[in-house]
Coordinates of C-alpha atoms in Angstrom, one line a residue:
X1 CA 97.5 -38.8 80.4
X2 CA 100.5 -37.9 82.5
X3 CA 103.5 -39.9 82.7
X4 CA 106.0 -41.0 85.4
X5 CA 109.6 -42.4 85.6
X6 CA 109.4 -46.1 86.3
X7 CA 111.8 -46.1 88.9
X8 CA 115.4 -47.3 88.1
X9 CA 114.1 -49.0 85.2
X10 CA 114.6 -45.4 83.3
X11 CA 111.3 -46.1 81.5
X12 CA 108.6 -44.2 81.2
X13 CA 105.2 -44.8 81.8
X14 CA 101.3 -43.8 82.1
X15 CA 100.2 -42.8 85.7
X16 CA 97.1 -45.3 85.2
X17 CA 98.4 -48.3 84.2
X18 CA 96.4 -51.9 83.4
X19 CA 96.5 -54.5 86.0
X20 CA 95.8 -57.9 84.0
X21 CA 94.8 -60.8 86.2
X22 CA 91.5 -60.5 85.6
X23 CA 92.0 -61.5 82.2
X24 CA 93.4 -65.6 83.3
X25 CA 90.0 -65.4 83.9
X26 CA 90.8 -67.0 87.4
X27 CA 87.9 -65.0 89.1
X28 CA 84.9 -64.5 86.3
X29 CA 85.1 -65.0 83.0
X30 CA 86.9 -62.6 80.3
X31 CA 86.6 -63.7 76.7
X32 CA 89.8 -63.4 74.3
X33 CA 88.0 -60.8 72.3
X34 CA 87.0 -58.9 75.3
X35 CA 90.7 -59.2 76.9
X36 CA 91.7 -57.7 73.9
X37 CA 89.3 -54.9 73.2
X38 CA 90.4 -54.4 76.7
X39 CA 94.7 -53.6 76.0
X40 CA 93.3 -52.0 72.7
X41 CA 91.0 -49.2 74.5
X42 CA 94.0 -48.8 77.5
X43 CA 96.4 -48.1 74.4
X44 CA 94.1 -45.9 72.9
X45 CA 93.4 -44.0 75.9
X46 CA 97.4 -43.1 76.7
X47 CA 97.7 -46.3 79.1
X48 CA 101.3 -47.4 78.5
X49 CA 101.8 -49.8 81.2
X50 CA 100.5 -53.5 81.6
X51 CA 101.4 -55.6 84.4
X52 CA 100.8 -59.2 84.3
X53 CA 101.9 -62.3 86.0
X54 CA 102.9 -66.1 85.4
X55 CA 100.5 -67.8 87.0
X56 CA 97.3 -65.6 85.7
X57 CA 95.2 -68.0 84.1
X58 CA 98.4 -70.0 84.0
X59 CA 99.2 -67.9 81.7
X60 CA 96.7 -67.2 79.9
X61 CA 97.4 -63.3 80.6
X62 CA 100.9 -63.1 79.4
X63 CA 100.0 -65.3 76.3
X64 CA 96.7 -62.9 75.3
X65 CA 99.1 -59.9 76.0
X66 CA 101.9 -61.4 73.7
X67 CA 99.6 -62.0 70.7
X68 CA 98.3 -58.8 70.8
X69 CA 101.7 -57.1 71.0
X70 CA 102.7 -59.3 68.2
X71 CA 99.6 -57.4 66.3
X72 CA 100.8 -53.9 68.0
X73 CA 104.3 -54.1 67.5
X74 CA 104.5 -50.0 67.0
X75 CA 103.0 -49.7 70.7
X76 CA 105.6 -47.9 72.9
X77 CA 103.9 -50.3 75.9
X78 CA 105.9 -51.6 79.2
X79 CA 104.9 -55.0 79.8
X80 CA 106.0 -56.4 83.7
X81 CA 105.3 -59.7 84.8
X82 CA 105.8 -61.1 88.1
X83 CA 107.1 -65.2 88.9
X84 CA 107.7 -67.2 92.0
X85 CA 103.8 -68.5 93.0
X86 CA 104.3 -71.6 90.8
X87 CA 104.8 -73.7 93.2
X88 CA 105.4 -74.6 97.1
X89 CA 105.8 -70.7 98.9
X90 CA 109.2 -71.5 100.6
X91 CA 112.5 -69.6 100.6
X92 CA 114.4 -72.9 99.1
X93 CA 112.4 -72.5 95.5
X94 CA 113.6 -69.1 95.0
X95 CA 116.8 -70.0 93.2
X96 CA 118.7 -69.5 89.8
X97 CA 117.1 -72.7 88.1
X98 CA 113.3 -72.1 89.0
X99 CA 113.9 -68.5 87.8
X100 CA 115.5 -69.7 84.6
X101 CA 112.4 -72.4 84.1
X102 CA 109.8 -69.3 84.9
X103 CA 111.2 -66.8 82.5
X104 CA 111.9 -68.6 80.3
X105 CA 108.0 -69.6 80.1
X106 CA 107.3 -66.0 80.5
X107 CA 109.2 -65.1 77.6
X108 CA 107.4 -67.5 75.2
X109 CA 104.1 -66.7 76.9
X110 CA 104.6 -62.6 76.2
X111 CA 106.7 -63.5 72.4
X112 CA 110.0 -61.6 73.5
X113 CA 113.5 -62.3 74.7
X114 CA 114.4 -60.1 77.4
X115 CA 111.4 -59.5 79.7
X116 CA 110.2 -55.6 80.3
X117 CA 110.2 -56.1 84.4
X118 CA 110.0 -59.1 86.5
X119 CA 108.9 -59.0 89.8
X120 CA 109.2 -61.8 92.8
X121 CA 105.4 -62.1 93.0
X122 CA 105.1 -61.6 97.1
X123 CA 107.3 -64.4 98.1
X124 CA 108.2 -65.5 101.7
X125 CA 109.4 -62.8 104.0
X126 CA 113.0 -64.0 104.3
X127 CA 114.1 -63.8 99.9
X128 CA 114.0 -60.1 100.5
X129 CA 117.2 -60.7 102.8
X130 CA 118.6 -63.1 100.3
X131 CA 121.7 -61.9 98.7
X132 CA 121.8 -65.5 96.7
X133 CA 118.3 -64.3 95.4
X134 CA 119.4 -61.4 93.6
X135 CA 122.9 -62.2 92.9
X136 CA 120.4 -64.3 90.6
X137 CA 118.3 -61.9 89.6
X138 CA 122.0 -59.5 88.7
X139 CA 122.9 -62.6 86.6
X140 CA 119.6 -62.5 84.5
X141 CA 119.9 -58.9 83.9
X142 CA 123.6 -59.2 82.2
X143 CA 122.5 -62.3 80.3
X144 CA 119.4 -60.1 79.0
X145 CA 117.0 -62.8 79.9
X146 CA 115.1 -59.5 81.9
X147 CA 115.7 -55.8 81.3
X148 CA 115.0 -54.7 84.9
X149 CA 113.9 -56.6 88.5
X150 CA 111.5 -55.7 90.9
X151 CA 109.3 -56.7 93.6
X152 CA 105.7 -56.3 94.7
X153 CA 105.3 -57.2 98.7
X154 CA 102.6 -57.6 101.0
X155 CA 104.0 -55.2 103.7
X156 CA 105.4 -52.4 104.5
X157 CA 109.0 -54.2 105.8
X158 CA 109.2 -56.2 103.0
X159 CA 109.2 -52.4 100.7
X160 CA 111.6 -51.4 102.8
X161 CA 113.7 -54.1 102.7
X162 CA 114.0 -54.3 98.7
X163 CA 114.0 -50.9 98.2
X164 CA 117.6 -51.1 100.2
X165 CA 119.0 -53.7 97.5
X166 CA 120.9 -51.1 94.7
X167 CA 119.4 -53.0 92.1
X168 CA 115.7 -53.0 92.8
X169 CA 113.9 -51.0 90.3
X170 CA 110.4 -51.2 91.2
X171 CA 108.2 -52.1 94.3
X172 CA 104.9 -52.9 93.7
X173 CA 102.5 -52.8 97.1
X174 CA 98.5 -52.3 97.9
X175 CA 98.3 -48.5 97.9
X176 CA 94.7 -46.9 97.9
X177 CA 92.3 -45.0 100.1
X178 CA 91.8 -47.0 102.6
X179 CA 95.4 -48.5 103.2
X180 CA 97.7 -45.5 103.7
X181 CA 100.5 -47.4 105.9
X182 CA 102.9 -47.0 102.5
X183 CA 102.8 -42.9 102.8
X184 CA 104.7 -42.9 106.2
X185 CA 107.8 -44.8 105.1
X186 CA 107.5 -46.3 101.4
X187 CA 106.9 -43.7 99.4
X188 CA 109.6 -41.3 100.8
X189 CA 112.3 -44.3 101.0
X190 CA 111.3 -45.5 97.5
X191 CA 112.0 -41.6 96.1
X192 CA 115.1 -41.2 98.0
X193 CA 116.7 -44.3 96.6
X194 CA 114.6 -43.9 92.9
X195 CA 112.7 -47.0 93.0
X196 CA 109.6 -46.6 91.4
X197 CA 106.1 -47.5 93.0
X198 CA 103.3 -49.4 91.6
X199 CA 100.3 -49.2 93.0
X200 CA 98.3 -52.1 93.0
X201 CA 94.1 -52.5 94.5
X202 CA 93.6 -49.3 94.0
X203 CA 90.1 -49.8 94.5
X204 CA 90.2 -52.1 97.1
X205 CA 88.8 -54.8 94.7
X206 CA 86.2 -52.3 93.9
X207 CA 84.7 -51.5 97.1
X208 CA 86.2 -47.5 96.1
X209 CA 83.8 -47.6 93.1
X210 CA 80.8 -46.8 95.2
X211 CA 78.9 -49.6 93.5
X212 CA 78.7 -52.3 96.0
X213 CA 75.9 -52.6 99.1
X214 CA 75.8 -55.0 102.1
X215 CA 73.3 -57.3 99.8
X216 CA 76.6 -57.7 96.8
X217 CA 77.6 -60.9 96.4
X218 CA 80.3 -62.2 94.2
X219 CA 80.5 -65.3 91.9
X220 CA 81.8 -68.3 93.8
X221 CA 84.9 -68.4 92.0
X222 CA 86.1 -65.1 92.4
X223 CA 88.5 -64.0 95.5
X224 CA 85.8 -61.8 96.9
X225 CA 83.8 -64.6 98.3
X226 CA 86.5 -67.0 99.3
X227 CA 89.6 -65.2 100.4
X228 CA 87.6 -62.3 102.4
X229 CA 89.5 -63.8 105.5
X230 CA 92.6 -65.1 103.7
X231 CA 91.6 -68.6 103.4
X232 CA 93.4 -68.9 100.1
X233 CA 95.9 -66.1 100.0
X234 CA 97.0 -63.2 102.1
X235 CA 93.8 -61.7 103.3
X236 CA 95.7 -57.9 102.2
X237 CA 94.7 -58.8 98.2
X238 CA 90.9 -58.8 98.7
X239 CA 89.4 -55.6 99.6
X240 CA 92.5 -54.1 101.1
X241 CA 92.0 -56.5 104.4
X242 CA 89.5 -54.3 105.5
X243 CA 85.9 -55.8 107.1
X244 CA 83.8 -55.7 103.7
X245 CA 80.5 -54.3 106.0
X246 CA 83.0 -51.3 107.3
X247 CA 84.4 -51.4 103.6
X248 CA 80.9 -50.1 102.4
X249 CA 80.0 -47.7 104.9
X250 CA 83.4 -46.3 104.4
X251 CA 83.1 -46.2 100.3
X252 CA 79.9 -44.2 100.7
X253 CA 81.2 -41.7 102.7
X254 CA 84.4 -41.4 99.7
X255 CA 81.9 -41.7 97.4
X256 CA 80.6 -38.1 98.5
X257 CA 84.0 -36.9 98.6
X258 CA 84.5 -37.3 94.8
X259 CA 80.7 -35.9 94.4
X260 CA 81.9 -32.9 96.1
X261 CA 85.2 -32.9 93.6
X262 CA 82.8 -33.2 90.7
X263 CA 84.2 -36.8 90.5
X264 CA 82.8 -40.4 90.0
X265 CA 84.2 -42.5 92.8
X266 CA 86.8 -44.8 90.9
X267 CA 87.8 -42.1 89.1
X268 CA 88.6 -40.0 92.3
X269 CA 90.4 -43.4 93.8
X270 CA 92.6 -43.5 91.0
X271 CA 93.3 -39.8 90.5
X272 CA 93.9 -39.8 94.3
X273 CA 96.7 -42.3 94.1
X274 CA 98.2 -41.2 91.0
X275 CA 98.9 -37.9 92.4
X276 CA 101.0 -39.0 95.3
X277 CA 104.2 -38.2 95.1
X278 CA 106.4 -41.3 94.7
X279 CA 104.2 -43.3 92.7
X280 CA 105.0 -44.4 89.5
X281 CA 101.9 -45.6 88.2
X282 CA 98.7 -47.4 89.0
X283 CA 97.4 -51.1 88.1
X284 CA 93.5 -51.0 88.1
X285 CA 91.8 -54.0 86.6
X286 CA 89.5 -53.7 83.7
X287 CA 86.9 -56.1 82.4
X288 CA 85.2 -54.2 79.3
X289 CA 86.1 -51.4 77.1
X290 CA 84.2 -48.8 79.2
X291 CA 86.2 -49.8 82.6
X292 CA 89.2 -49.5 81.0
X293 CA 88.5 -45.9 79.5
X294 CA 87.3 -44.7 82.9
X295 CA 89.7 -45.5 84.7
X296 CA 92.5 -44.0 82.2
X297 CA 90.6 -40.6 82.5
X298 CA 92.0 -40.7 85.9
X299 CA 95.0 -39.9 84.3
X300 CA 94.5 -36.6 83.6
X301 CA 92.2 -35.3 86.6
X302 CA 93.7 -32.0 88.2
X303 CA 94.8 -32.1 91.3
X304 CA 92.7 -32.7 93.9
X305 CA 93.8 -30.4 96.3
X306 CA 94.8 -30.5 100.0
X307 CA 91.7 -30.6 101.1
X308 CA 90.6 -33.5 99.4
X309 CA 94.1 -35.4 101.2
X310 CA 93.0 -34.7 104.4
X311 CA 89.5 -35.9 104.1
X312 CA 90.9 -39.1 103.0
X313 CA 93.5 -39.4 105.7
X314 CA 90.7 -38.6 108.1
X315 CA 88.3 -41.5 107.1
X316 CA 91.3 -43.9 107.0
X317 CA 91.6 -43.0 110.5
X318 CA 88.6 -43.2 112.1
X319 CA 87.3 -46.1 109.8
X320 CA 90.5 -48.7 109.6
X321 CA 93.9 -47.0 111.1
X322 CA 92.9 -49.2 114.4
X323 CA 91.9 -52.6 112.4
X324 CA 94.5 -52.8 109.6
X325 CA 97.3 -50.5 110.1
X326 CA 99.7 -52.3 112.0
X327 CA 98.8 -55.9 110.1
X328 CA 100.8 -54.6 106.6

């Protein structure tokens, strides 16, 4: 497993790291047993990083990740949560008592007393040009109630825009094969100014595994039936934005991409991503043991070459450039 800087935060960390909302169980059911089997194999297979989030199961997430770093004290693991979606999404509820209230809860959820990373969990455009929002977020850091601050957006702008405040460690932002917008800006801005990039869908909510046909269907509870057209959240989260038909077509022809690199599909996804310079680390969800291995191998796959790069710029063009680009 290779490791990265985590940005400003001067941590650290595995280039495949864990994503965790599936484990609130707020889109299929995850067992306690299986969440943890699930951080044990991810530790045992190099993956240093877990990012989490308050409202997760309400926070079920953060409190199964607490109890098992309570039983893992030893574990050299970042843990970064994210706040700000518990309630109404206007600008006026981003202030210094609702942050107090939700790291507070955070911190008894995860069992410590200064958080890892928090991240404003995509909030309203205008907080990122809120200087009130991170004097607050300043003062938190020199009380210790957080380590370091960060963000993870929706769009483009909004990266840009945070990664311009000095105090920004991290941006977190949908970054996979078949949403490139954050290579033309992002990632260069982010490694000028040391901010550090987690990637997040990096399967495109799986679609980048190869497994799924026209015929899938999804439980009704989970985000992949009833957010495909943003009827519950931003439309970005749930297969990248991307028409799920075009999605398919499009994961078949990156499917023989990675066949051609000797590659499983996700495995090729993540690799992909991981290897691009500016990223920190990666956040693919795991449900079982054997998801979370894979996807940790992807740590370590040798670079894919330029070749490889091109092929995947050249399917993001002709497949979504027109459809999606310009929307995040």
């Amino acid at each position: 497993m290779r490791h990265n800087s985590l940005g400003r935060t001067g941590r650290n960390v595995s280039v495949i790291g864990l994503g965790t909302w599936q484990l609130g169980a707020d889109w299929g059911e995850v067992s306690e047993a299986d969440a943890r089997a699930v951080l044990d194999a991810s530790l045992a297979s190099g993956v240093t990083f877990f990012d989490t989030a308050d409202v997760y199961g309400d926070g079920r997430s953060e409190s199964i990740i607490g109890a098992w770093r309570r039983d893992n004290a030893d574990a050299d693991v970042t843990v970064a949560t994210k706040m700000g979606r518990r309630m109404e999404q206007v600008p006026e509820n981003y202030v210094m008592d609702n942050f107090r209230a939700w790291t507070d809860r955070s911190r008894r959820n995860l069992g410590v007393d200064t958080l890892d990373l928090v991240q404003l969990h995509c909030p309203p455009t205008p907080v990122y040009s809120s200087d009130a929002v991170f004097d607050a977020l300043d003062t938190l850091v020199e009380e210790g109630v957080v380590a370091n601050y960060g963000v993870s957006v929706e769009t483009v702008d909004e990266a840009l825009t945070a990664i311009a405040r000095p105090n920004v460690a991290t941006v977190q932002i949908i970054l996979n094969a078949f949403r490139l917008k954050p290579l033309d800006a992002v990632l260069p801005a982010a490694q000028d100014a040391g901010v550090g990039i987690i990637a997040r869908v990096p399967l495109a909510s799986g679609l980048l595994s190869g497994r799924y046909t026209h015929e899938t269907t999804f439980a009704e509870n989970d985000h992949r039936t009833f957010n495909r057209h943003g009827e519950a959240f931003d439309q970005g989260e749930t297969f990248s934005g991307v028409d799920y038909d075009e999605g398919v077509e499009a994961a078949r022809e990156f499917s023989a991409l990675a066949a051609d690199a000797g590659l499983a599909p996700a495995t090729a996804a993540l690799a992909w991503v991981a290897q691009l310079p500016g990223v920190s680390t990666v956040i693919p969800g795991a449900r079982n043991v054997a998801q979370a291995e894979s996807n940790a191998a992807a740590g370590s796959v040798d670079d894919l070459g330029e070749d490889f790069r091109k092929a995947v710029r050249e399917l993001y063009d002709r497949r979504f450039r027109a459809a999606i680009h310009e929307r995040w």
